[in-house]
Amino acid sequence: MNKLITTFLILFGFLLSGAAADTIKVGIIGPFSGPYALQGKNFKAGIDTYVADHGSKIGDHEIQFVYRDLPLTDPAQSKSLAQELIVKEKVQYIGGFFFTPNAMAVTPLLKQGNVPLVIMNAATSTIMTQSPYIVRTSFTQWQVSYPLGQVAFDKGVKKITTVVADYGPGIDAETAFKEAYEKAGGKIVQSLRVPLTTNDFSPVMQRIKDSGAEGVFTFLPAGPTTLSFMKSYVDNGVKAANMRFFAPGDLVQDADLPALGENAVGTLTTFHYTTSHDSAENRTFVEHARKAIGKPEELNFTAVGAYDAIHVIYKMIEATNGKKDAEKAVEAVKGMSWMSPRGPVTIDPKTRHITQNIYLREVTKAEDGTYYNKEIRTFEHQDDPGLKNAD
Ligand code: PHB
């Protein structure tokens, strides 16, 4: 009899522990050290804000984030970090990725690992075509650069030189801007592609001045490189020569505005997010995310990509009830719509990329002396034109 009771108690205890919380791990890869550490810090601030707002549990499942540092572009290292996360850490989801080549490198692992990837930044359109298990909550260079072509032409600028970093998002930005600008009636007089690691832009500035253009369009990855480009544009007298400047918002990321100051005033860019976006959702987000990041002036666009990525991952976990089923997880978020701090968004069911408003902004000095990207026009509900012919 005693034995029976003991067996019963053991069985009961087992059942109880079976029903108790399990842990679902989410692996996050991003630049948490080195020259782009600000972006990794913003990924983490976005994630921490989402968890602070919504809790760390979904049903009985406790969500745990496992971070891996990848400072620069290093596809081989990216792949081995993702492999380690999937095999050793047994993560059920992977998120993050600031640089395109790092995101590209992990796409072959997703199907065999049965793991969805939610991209928080990497902005080359074609990443999405590499695997059906990718969802992206950031933006693409096509999405932000295309509307700018018409804007530049409407400003009366008829000849432009383009300068882009010579890799995926740079080539997308150059192609998108050129297509829209030439369609509007403008002429690209020179297209410069510079190595990703370029830091001295004086020779580029000279070539811009010599090109006979009336304006410049530029994409470089947001960070020390963009800051040095913007400074060089002023120091080499290109701004003073009345050369109009057009760029996606990467070039005047919010976190760089205090350093750019007066030199950036008047700069026109197109982008999906600025911390000054005027909505109730964004005011709450900014208040919470500034607490999470610690230094309020460091809050940047990369935080909102991360915040929304976790919204998507939470929905995936809910839809699969914590089970490892990448196909079902991705299926569950296709067509999903919500109000992001950036405005209304939808996961395009065909491309799995985020459809969103793109804003034209002008760097403006506020009454309190600080600088911000003032939204002056909205291009509503933009999908990714770079994926039009995909699939
Ligand atoms: C990218 O590598 O996809 C990338 C990096 C930085 C940006 C935008 C895109 O600002």
Tab-separated table of C-alpha atoms and ligand atoms in Angstrom:
chain	number	residue	atom	x	y	z
A	1	MET	CA	0.000	0.000	0.000
A	2	ASN	CA	2.789	2.327	1.008
A	3	LYS	CA	4.530	1.539	-2.210
A	4	LEU	CA	1.402	2.408	-4.181
A	5	ILE	CA	1.083	5.754	-2.444
A	6	THR	CA	4.772	6.532	-3.095
A	7	THR	CA	4.376	5.640	-6.776
A	8	PHE	CA	1.282	7.812	-6.958
A	9	LEU	CA	3.082	10.735	-5.319
A	10	ILE	CA	6.037	10.421	-7.697
A	11	LEU	CA	3.702	10.291	-10.694
A	12	PHE	CA	1.719	13.261	-9.416
A	13	GLY	CA	4.898	15.242	-8.831
A	14	PHE	CA	6.072	14.394	-12.328
A	15	LEU	CA	2.800	15.593	-13.816
A	16	LEU	CA	3.027	18.784	-11.822
A	17	SER	CA	6.572	19.509	-12.954
A	18	GLY	CA	5.530	18.712	-16.536
A	19	ALA	CA	2.894	21.420	-16.340
A	20	ALA	CA	5.279	23.885	-14.733
A	21	ALA	CA	7.057	26.606	-16.658
A	22	ASP	CA	9.602	25.678	-19.268
A	23	THR	CA	12.160	28.072	-20.687
A	24	ILE	CA	12.148	29.186	-24.294
A	25	LYS	CA	15.441	30.620	-25.426
A	26	VAL	CA	15.793	33.377	-28.000
A	27	GLY	CA	19.289	33.919	-29.400
A	28	ILE	CA	20.249	37.497	-30.263
A	29	ILE	CA	23.250	38.280	-32.470
A	30	GLY	CA	24.404	41.888	-32.826
A	31	PRO	CA	27.262	44.354	-32.366
A	32	PHE	CA	27.574	44.678	-28.589
A	33	SER	CA	31.172	45.890	-28.659
A	34	GLY	CA	33.374	47.840	-31.089
A	35	PRO	CA	32.500	50.827	-33.306
A	36	TYR	CA	28.839	49.797	-33.762
A	37	ALA	CA	28.187	48.915	-30.094
A	38	LEU	CA	25.582	51.687	-29.904
A	39	GLN	CA	23.377	49.625	-32.241
A	40	GLY	CA	23.701	46.466	-30.120
A	41	LYS	CA	22.906	48.540	-27.059
A	42	ASN	CA	19.749	49.734	-28.826
A	43	PHE	CA	18.773	46.155	-29.744
A	44	LYS	CA	19.035	45.274	-26.054
A	45	ALA	CA	17.172	48.399	-24.947
A	46	GLY	CA	14.323	47.570	-27.368
A	47	ILE	CA	14.157	43.981	-26.081
A	48	ASP	CA	14.329	45.025	-22.407
A	49	THR	CA	11.587	47.596	-22.983
A	50	TYR	CA	9.307	45.020	-24.586
A	51	VAL	CA	9.859	42.576	-21.723
A	52	ALA	CA	9.325	45.327	-19.126
A	53	ASP	CA	6.061	46.279	-20.852
A	54	HIS	CA	4.717	42.774	-21.518
A	55	GLY	CA	6.417	40.460	-19.025
A	56	SER	CA	8.837	37.584	-19.554
A	57	LYS	CA	6.201	34.848	-19.659
A	58	ILE	CA	3.829	33.606	-22.329
A	59	GLY	CA	1.418	31.185	-20.702
A	60	ASP	CA	3.662	28.797	-18.778
A	61	HIS	CA	6.696	29.564	-20.874
A	62	GLU	CA	9.484	31.701	-19.481
A	63	ILE	CA	11.292	33.620	-22.231
A	64	GLN	CA	15.054	33.938	-21.946
A	65	PHE	CA	17.379	35.924	-24.211
A	66	VAL	CA	20.862	34.659	-25.001
A	67	TYR	CA	23.174	37.333	-26.449
A	68	ARG	CA	26.142	36.851	-28.772
A	69	ASP	CA	28.472	39.669	-29.797
A	70	LEU	CA	29.396	40.167	-33.460
A	71	PRO	CA	31.048	43.596	-33.734
A	72	LEU	CA	31.593	43.911	-37.509
A	73	THR	CA	30.760	42.081	-40.744
A	74	ASP	CA	32.066	38.531	-40.367
A	75	PRO	CA	29.841	35.960	-42.114
A	76	ALA	CA	31.872	32.911	-40.974
A	77	GLN	CA	31.750	33.987	-37.336
A	78	SER	CA	28.047	34.817	-37.693
A	79	LYS	CA	27.299	31.318	-38.946
A	80	SER	CA	29.269	29.650	-36.170
A	81	LEU	CA	27.582	31.789	-33.485
A	82	ALA	CA	24.159	30.882	-34.860
A	83	GLN	CA	25.115	27.205	-35.033
A	84	GLU	CA	26.282	27.274	-31.422
A	85	LEU	CA	23.045	28.979	-30.351
A	86	ILE	CA	20.905	26.412	-32.168
A	87	VAL	CA	22.841	23.252	-31.255
A	88	LYS	CA	24.336	23.947	-27.808
A	89	GLU	CA	22.020	26.584	-26.359
A	90	LYS	CA	18.955	25.042	-28.031
A	91	VAL	CA	17.420	28.398	-28.869
A	92	GLN	CA	14.010	28.206	-30.559
A	93	TYR	CA	14.301	31.634	-32.219
A	94	ILE	CA	17.100	33.785	-33.565
A	95	GLY	CA	16.917	37.560	-33.762
A	96	GLY	CA	19.095	40.621	-34.215
A	97	PHE	CA	21.584	41.301	-37.081
A	98	PHE	CA	22.726	44.813	-37.808
A	99	PHE	CA	24.764	43.999	-40.960
A	100	THR	CA	23.377	42.273	-44.057
A	101	PRO	CA	26.308	39.875	-44.680
A	102	ASN	CA	25.946	38.480	-41.131
A	103	ALA	CA	22.211	37.880	-41.604
A	104	MET	CA	22.787	36.294	-45.022
A	105	ALA	CA	25.281	33.828	-43.547
A	106	VAL	CA	22.800	32.243	-41.140
A	107	THR	CA	19.916	31.754	-43.578
A	108	PRO	CA	20.979	28.198	-44.636
A	109	LEU	CA	20.781	27.057	-40.984
A	110	LEU	CA	17.150	27.961	-40.385
A	111	LYS	CA	15.356	25.125	-42.130
A	112	GLN	CA	17.589	22.333	-40.835
A	113	GLY	CA	17.525	23.876	-37.352
A	114	ASN	CA	13.735	24.432	-37.467
A	115	VAL	CA	14.341	27.979	-36.207
A	116	PRO	CA	12.718	31.240	-37.368
A	117	LEU	CA	14.908	34.339	-37.790
A	118	VAL	CA	13.516	37.794	-37.018
A	119	ILE	CA	15.766	40.532	-38.425
A	120	MET	CA	16.006	43.721	-36.364
A	121	ASN	CA	18.028	45.828	-38.826
A	122	ALA	CA	19.830	44.254	-41.837
A	123	ALA	CA	18.223	46.088	-44.748
A	124	THR	CA	19.079	44.433	-48.071
A	125	SER	CA	15.850	43.396	-49.785
A	126	THR	CA	16.919	39.951	-51.003
A	127	ILE	CA	17.764	38.512	-47.579
A	128	MET	CA	14.090	37.554	-47.379
A	129	THR	CA	14.309	35.322	-50.448
A	130	GLN	CA	17.007	33.112	-48.868
A	131	SER	CA	14.631	31.211	-46.555
A	132	PRO	CA	10.880	31.012	-45.850
A	133	TYR	CA	11.683	31.206	-42.125
A	134	ILE	CA	12.737	34.881	-42.079
A	135	VAL	CA	10.598	37.801	-40.883
A	136	ARG	CA	11.953	41.387	-40.837
A	137	THR	CA	10.781	44.247	-38.600
A	138	SER	CA	13.270	46.938	-39.648
A	139	PHE	CA	13.169	48.502	-43.116
A	140	THR	CA	14.942	48.166	-46.442
A	141	GLN	CA	17.028	50.661	-48.335
A	142	TRP	CA	14.591	50.270	-51.233
A	143	GLN	CA	11.699	51.147	-48.945
A	144	VAL	CA	13.297	54.332	-47.614
A	145	SER	CA	15.331	55.489	-50.642
A	146	TYR	CA	12.696	55.098	-53.346
A	147	PRO	CA	10.325	57.906	-52.174
A	148	LEU	CA	13.313	60.249	-51.917
A	149	GLY	CA	13.962	60.205	-55.685
A	150	GLN	CA	10.816	62.195	-56.452
A	151	VAL	CA	11.402	64.505	-53.464
A	152	ALA	CA	14.916	65.377	-54.676
A	153	PHE	CA	13.660	66.180	-58.176
A	154	ASP	CA	10.764	68.262	-56.814
A	155	LYS	CA	13.314	70.337	-54.845
A	156	GLY	CA	14.629	71.508	-58.215
A	157	VAL	CA	17.799	69.398	-58.128
A	158	LYS	CA	18.320	68.047	-61.645
A	159	LYS	CA	21.763	66.365	-61.450
A	160	ILE	CA	22.963	64.135	-58.634
A	161	THR	CA	26.060	62.157	-57.633
A	162	THR	CA	25.392	59.054	-55.571
A	163	VAL	CA	27.816	57.743	-52.929
A	164	VAL	CA	27.134	54.382	-51.302
A	165	ALA	CA	28.941	51.718	-49.286
A	166	ASP	CA	29.897	48.944	-51.693
A	167	TYR	CA	27.776	46.077	-50.385
A	168	GLY	CA	24.126	44.888	-50.365
A	169	PRO	CA	22.226	47.787	-48.774
A	170	GLY	CA	24.427	50.381	-50.534
A	171	ILE	CA	23.744	48.880	-53.935
A	172	ASP	CA	20.011	48.645	-53.107
A	173	ALA	CA	19.957	52.308	-52.023
A	174	GLU	CA	21.769	53.433	-55.181
A	175	THR	CA	19.472	51.397	-57.447
A	176	ALA	CA	16.252	52.463	-55.708
A	177	PHE	CA	17.103	56.157	-55.617
A	178	LYS	CA	18.315	56.147	-59.243
A	179	GLU	CA	15.149	54.430	-60.462
A	180	ALA	CA	12.801	56.890	-58.740
A	181	TYR	CA	14.912	59.986	-59.472
A	182	GLU	CA	15.333	59.221	-63.172
A	183	LYS	CA	11.648	58.351	-63.478
A	184	ALA	CA	10.902	61.816	-62.067
A	185	GLY	CA	13.203	63.394	-64.696
A	186	GLY	CA	16.545	63.736	-62.860
A	187	LYS	CA	19.976	62.617	-64.042
A	188	ILE	CA	22.590	60.656	-62.083
A	189	VAL	CA	25.911	62.114	-63.253
A	190	GLN	CA	28.221	59.920	-61.164
A	191	SER	CA	27.815	56.801	-58.995
A	192	LEU	CA	30.541	56.204	-56.411
A	193	ARG	CA	30.785	52.985	-54.390
A	194	VAL	CA	33.197	53.133	-51.463
A	195	PRO	CA	34.577	50.315	-49.271
A	196	LEU	CA	32.541	49.647	-46.133
A	197	THR	CA	35.514	50.615	-43.961
A	198	THR	CA	36.095	54.056	-45.556
A	199	ASN	CA	36.759	56.711	-42.934
A	200	ASP	CA	38.459	59.507	-44.839
A	201	PHE	CA	35.932	61.038	-47.198
A	202	SER	CA	38.011	63.996	-48.442
A	203	PRO	CA	38.789	62.349	-51.831
A	204	VAL	CA	35.075	61.513	-52.234
A	205	MET	CA	34.129	65.116	-51.467
A	206	GLN	CA	36.531	66.318	-54.157
A	207	ARG	CA	34.964	63.964	-56.718
A	208	ILE	CA	31.492	65.181	-55.740
A	209	LYS	CA	32.568	68.804	-56.258
A	210	ASP	CA	34.168	67.937	-59.622
A	211	SER	CA	31.131	66.003	-60.889
A	212	GLY	CA	29.066	69.015	-61.871
A	213	ALA	CA	26.154	67.662	-59.814
A	214	GLU	CA	23.720	69.921	-57.951
A	215	GLY	CA	23.130	67.385	-55.207
A	216	VAL	CA	24.360	64.220	-53.473
A	217	PHE	CA	22.541	61.064	-52.454
A	218	THR	CA	24.338	58.894	-49.874
A	219	PHE	CA	23.940	55.622	-48.020
A	220	LEU	CA	26.451	54.341	-45.482
A	221	PRO	CA	25.781	52.069	-42.487
A	222	ALA	CA	24.715	54.165	-39.495
A	223	GLY	CA	27.649	54.627	-37.122
A	224	PRO	CA	31.093	56.209	-37.038
A	225	THR	CA	31.241	56.179	-40.858
A	226	THR	CA	28.106	58.265	-41.321
A	227	LEU	CA	29.259	60.738	-38.694
A	228	SER	CA	32.589	61.165	-40.442
A	229	PHE	CA	30.875	61.535	-43.860
A	230	MET	CA	28.573	64.278	-42.556
A	231	LYS	CA	31.505	66.144	-40.975
A	232	SER	CA	33.555	65.826	-44.140
A	233	TYR	CA	30.661	67.180	-46.215
A	234	VAL	CA	30.796	70.367	-44.158
A	235	ASP	CA	34.589	70.582	-43.603
A	236	ASN	CA	35.356	70.171	-47.315
A	237	GLY	CA	33.006	72.987	-48.254
A	238	VAL	CA	30.511	70.803	-50.150
A	239	LYS	CA	27.586	72.049	-48.075
A	240	ALA	CA	28.769	75.647	-48.435
A	241	ALA	CA	28.941	75.126	-52.226
A	242	ASN	CA	25.147	74.709	-52.102
A	243	MET	CA	25.282	71.042	-53.011
A	244	ARG	CA	21.920	69.702	-51.812
A	245	PHE	CA	22.120	66.560	-49.690
A	246	PHE	CA	19.638	63.653	-49.730
A	247	ALA	CA	19.896	60.390	-47.822
A	248	PRO	CA	18.018	57.686	-45.959
A	249	GLY	CA	17.801	58.430	-42.220
A	250	ASP	CA	20.850	56.246	-41.461
A	251	LEU	CA	23.001	59.322	-42.216
A	252	VAL	CA	21.470	61.445	-39.452
A	253	GLN	CA	20.549	58.817	-36.875
A	254	ASP	CA	18.957	60.402	-33.807
A	255	ALA	CA	21.870	59.427	-31.547
A	256	ASP	CA	24.323	61.414	-33.735
A	257	LEU	CA	22.350	64.677	-33.786
A	258	PRO	CA	24.005	66.141	-30.667
A	259	ALA	CA	27.434	65.600	-32.323
A	260	LEU	CA	26.313	66.904	-35.731
A	261	GLY	CA	24.476	69.900	-34.300
A	262	GLU	CA	24.081	73.003	-36.423
A	263	ASN	CA	25.926	71.400	-39.356
A	264	ALA	CA	23.053	68.985	-39.938
A	265	VAL	CA	20.209	71.512	-39.766
A	266	GLY	CA	18.056	71.391	-42.896
A	267	THR	CA	19.183	67.875	-43.898
A	268	LEU	CA	16.350	66.033	-45.635
A	269	THR	CA	16.097	62.285	-45.151
A	270	THR	CA	13.523	59.527	-45.502
A	271	PHE	CA	13.182	56.830	-42.850
A	272	HIS	CA	10.764	54.630	-40.940
A	273	TYR	CA	11.468	55.921	-37.439
A	274	THR	CA	12.649	58.800	-35.321
A	275	THR	CA	12.340	59.102	-31.538
A	276	SER	CA	10.428	62.378	-32.073
A	277	HIS	CA	7.559	60.650	-33.950
A	278	ASP	CA	4.372	62.194	-32.613
A	279	SER	CA	2.041	59.481	-31.296
A	280	ALA	CA	0.820	58.211	-27.941
A	281	GLU	CA	2.433	54.804	-28.571
A	282	ASN	CA	5.775	56.408	-29.342
A	283	ARG	CA	5.741	58.749	-26.353
A	284	THR	CA	5.272	55.741	-24.066
A	285	PHE	CA	7.903	53.724	-25.942
A	286	VAL	CA	10.485	56.522	-25.793
A	287	GLU	CA	9.887	57.104	-22.085
A	288	HIS	CA	10.348	53.391	-21.282
A	289	ALA	CA	13.206	52.801	-23.739
A	290	ARG	CA	15.174	55.815	-22.476
A	291	LYS	CA	15.013	54.282	-19.014
A	292	ALA	CA	16.136	50.930	-20.418
A	293	ILE	CA	19.123	52.361	-22.296
A	294	GLY	CA	20.260	54.546	-19.398
A	295	LYS	CA	21.592	57.416	-21.545
A	296	PRO	CA	18.475	58.970	-23.116
A	297	GLU	CA	20.395	60.626	-25.983
A	298	GLU	CA	21.578	57.200	-27.187
A	299	LEU	CA	18.106	55.972	-28.132
A	300	ASN	CA	18.068	55.211	-31.845
A	301	PHE	CA	16.080	53.612	-34.678
A	302	THR	CA	17.597	50.185	-33.961
A	303	ALA	CA	15.642	50.016	-30.687
A	304	VAL	CA	12.272	50.072	-32.441
A	305	GLY	CA	13.321	47.304	-34.864
A	306	ALA	CA	14.161	45.180	-31.819
A	307	TYR	CA	11.009	46.087	-29.873
A	308	ASP	CA	8.780	45.069	-32.784
A	309	ALA	CA	10.846	41.921	-33.439
A	310	ILE	CA	10.067	40.727	-29.918
A	311	HIS	CA	6.396	41.509	-30.490
A	312	VAL	CA	6.552	39.133	-33.472
A	313	ILE	CA	8.477	36.451	-31.562
A	314	TYR	CA	5.992	36.579	-28.652
A	315	LYS	CA	3.163	36.042	-31.122
A	316	MET	CA	5.048	33.083	-32.632
A	317	ILE	CA	5.547	31.497	-29.203
A	318	GLU	CA	1.868	31.979	-28.403
A	319	ALA	CA	0.766	30.458	-31.727
A	320	THR	CA	2.949	27.360	-31.306
A	321	ASN	CA	2.296	27.100	-27.566
A	322	GLY	CA	6.015	26.963	-27.002
A	323	LYS	CA	6.616	24.023	-29.366
A	324	LYS	CA	9.481	24.115	-31.827
A	325	ASP	CA	7.735	24.537	-35.167
A	326	ALA	CA	9.315	27.188	-37.373
A	327	GLU	CA	6.834	26.805	-40.193
A	328	LYS	CA	3.795	27.226	-37.950
A	329	ALA	CA	5.444	30.137	-36.109
A	330	VAL	CA	6.137	32.072	-39.303
A	331	GLU	CA	2.721	31.233	-40.743
A	332	ALA	CA	1.097	32.710	-37.603
A	333	VAL	CA	2.584	36.171	-38.129
A	334	LYS	CA	1.978	36.520	-41.864
A	335	GLY	CA	-0.465	39.399	-42.286
A	336	MET	CA	-0.172	40.390	-38.614
A	337	SER	CA	-0.882	44.120	-38.044
A	338	TRP	CA	-0.242	46.269	-34.995
A	339	MET	CA	0.433	49.826	-33.875
A	340	SER	CA	4.212	50.173	-33.558
A	341	PRO	CA	5.870	53.215	-31.963
A	342	ARG	CA	6.720	54.162	-35.587
A	343	GLY	CA	3.061	54.032	-36.748
A	344	PRO	CA	0.788	51.308	-38.194
A	345	VAL	CA	2.633	48.227	-39.490
A	346	THR	CA	1.828	44.870	-41.106
A	347	ILE	CA	3.930	41.803	-41.872
A	348	ASP	CA	3.416	41.444	-45.616
A	349	PRO	CA	2.166	37.831	-45.963
A	350	LYS	CA	3.938	37.424	-49.301
A	351	THR	CA	7.409	38.770	-48.457
A	352	ARG	CA	7.405	38.540	-44.597
A	353	HIS	CA	8.901	42.040	-44.582
A	354	ILE	CA	7.274	44.880	-42.654
A	355	THR	CA	4.903	47.279	-44.457
A	356	GLN	CA	5.023	50.718	-42.806
A	357	ASN	CA	4.882	54.478	-43.212
A	358	ILE	CA	8.038	56.140	-44.489
A	359	TYR	CA	8.544	59.718	-43.328
A	360	LEU	CA	10.329	62.637	-44.961
A	361	ARG	CA	12.166	64.452	-42.173
A	362	GLU	CA	14.208	67.620	-41.791
A	363	VAL	CA	16.872	68.093	-39.117
A	364	THR	CA	15.518	70.947	-37.011
A	365	LYS	CA	16.632	72.862	-33.925
A	366	ALA	CA	14.072	72.706	-31.138
A	367	GLU	CA	13.275	75.612	-28.821
A	368	ASP	CA	15.302	73.987	-26.043
A	369	GLY	CA	18.391	73.995	-28.294
A	370	THR	CA	18.408	70.264	-29.074
A	371	TYR	CA	18.240	68.882	-32.603
A	372	TYR	CA	15.682	66.411	-33.936
A	373	ASN	CA	14.470	64.791	-37.146
A	374	LYS	CA	11.188	66.623	-37.702
A	375	GLU	CA	8.705	64.558	-39.723
A	376	ILE	CA	7.290	66.790	-42.460
A	377	ARG	CA	5.570	64.341	-44.810
A	378	THR	CA	4.264	60.767	-44.672
A	379	PHE	CA	4.390	58.143	-47.420
A	380	GLU	CA	1.761	55.790	-46.111
A	381	HIS	CA	1.739	52.013	-45.987
A	382	GLN	CA	4.894	51.328	-48.008
A	383	ASP	CA	5.804	47.730	-48.777
A	384	ASP	CA	9.271	46.834	-50.023
A	385	PRO	CA	9.650	47.855	-53.687
A	386	GLY	CA	12.905	45.862	-53.736
A	387	LEU	CA	10.914	42.645	-53.342
A	388	LYS	CA	8.338	43.375	-56.044
A	389	ASN	CA	9.685	40.682	-58.307
A	390	ALA	CA	10.772	38.289	-55.577
A	391	ASP	CA	9.373	34.744	-55.085
B	1	PHB	C1	22.964	46.513	-43.387
B	1	PHB	O1	24.113	46.008	-43.407
B	1	PHB	O2	21.978	45.924	-43.870
B	1	PHB	C2	22.766	47.871	-42.785
B	1	PHB	C3	23.665	48.364	-41.844
B	1	PHB	C4	23.482	49.638	-41.337
B	1	PHB	C5	22.398	50.422	-41.743
B	1	PHB	C6	21.501	49.920	-42.667
B	1	PHB	C7	21.684	48.657	-43.195
B	1	PHB	O3	22.266	51.671	-41.270
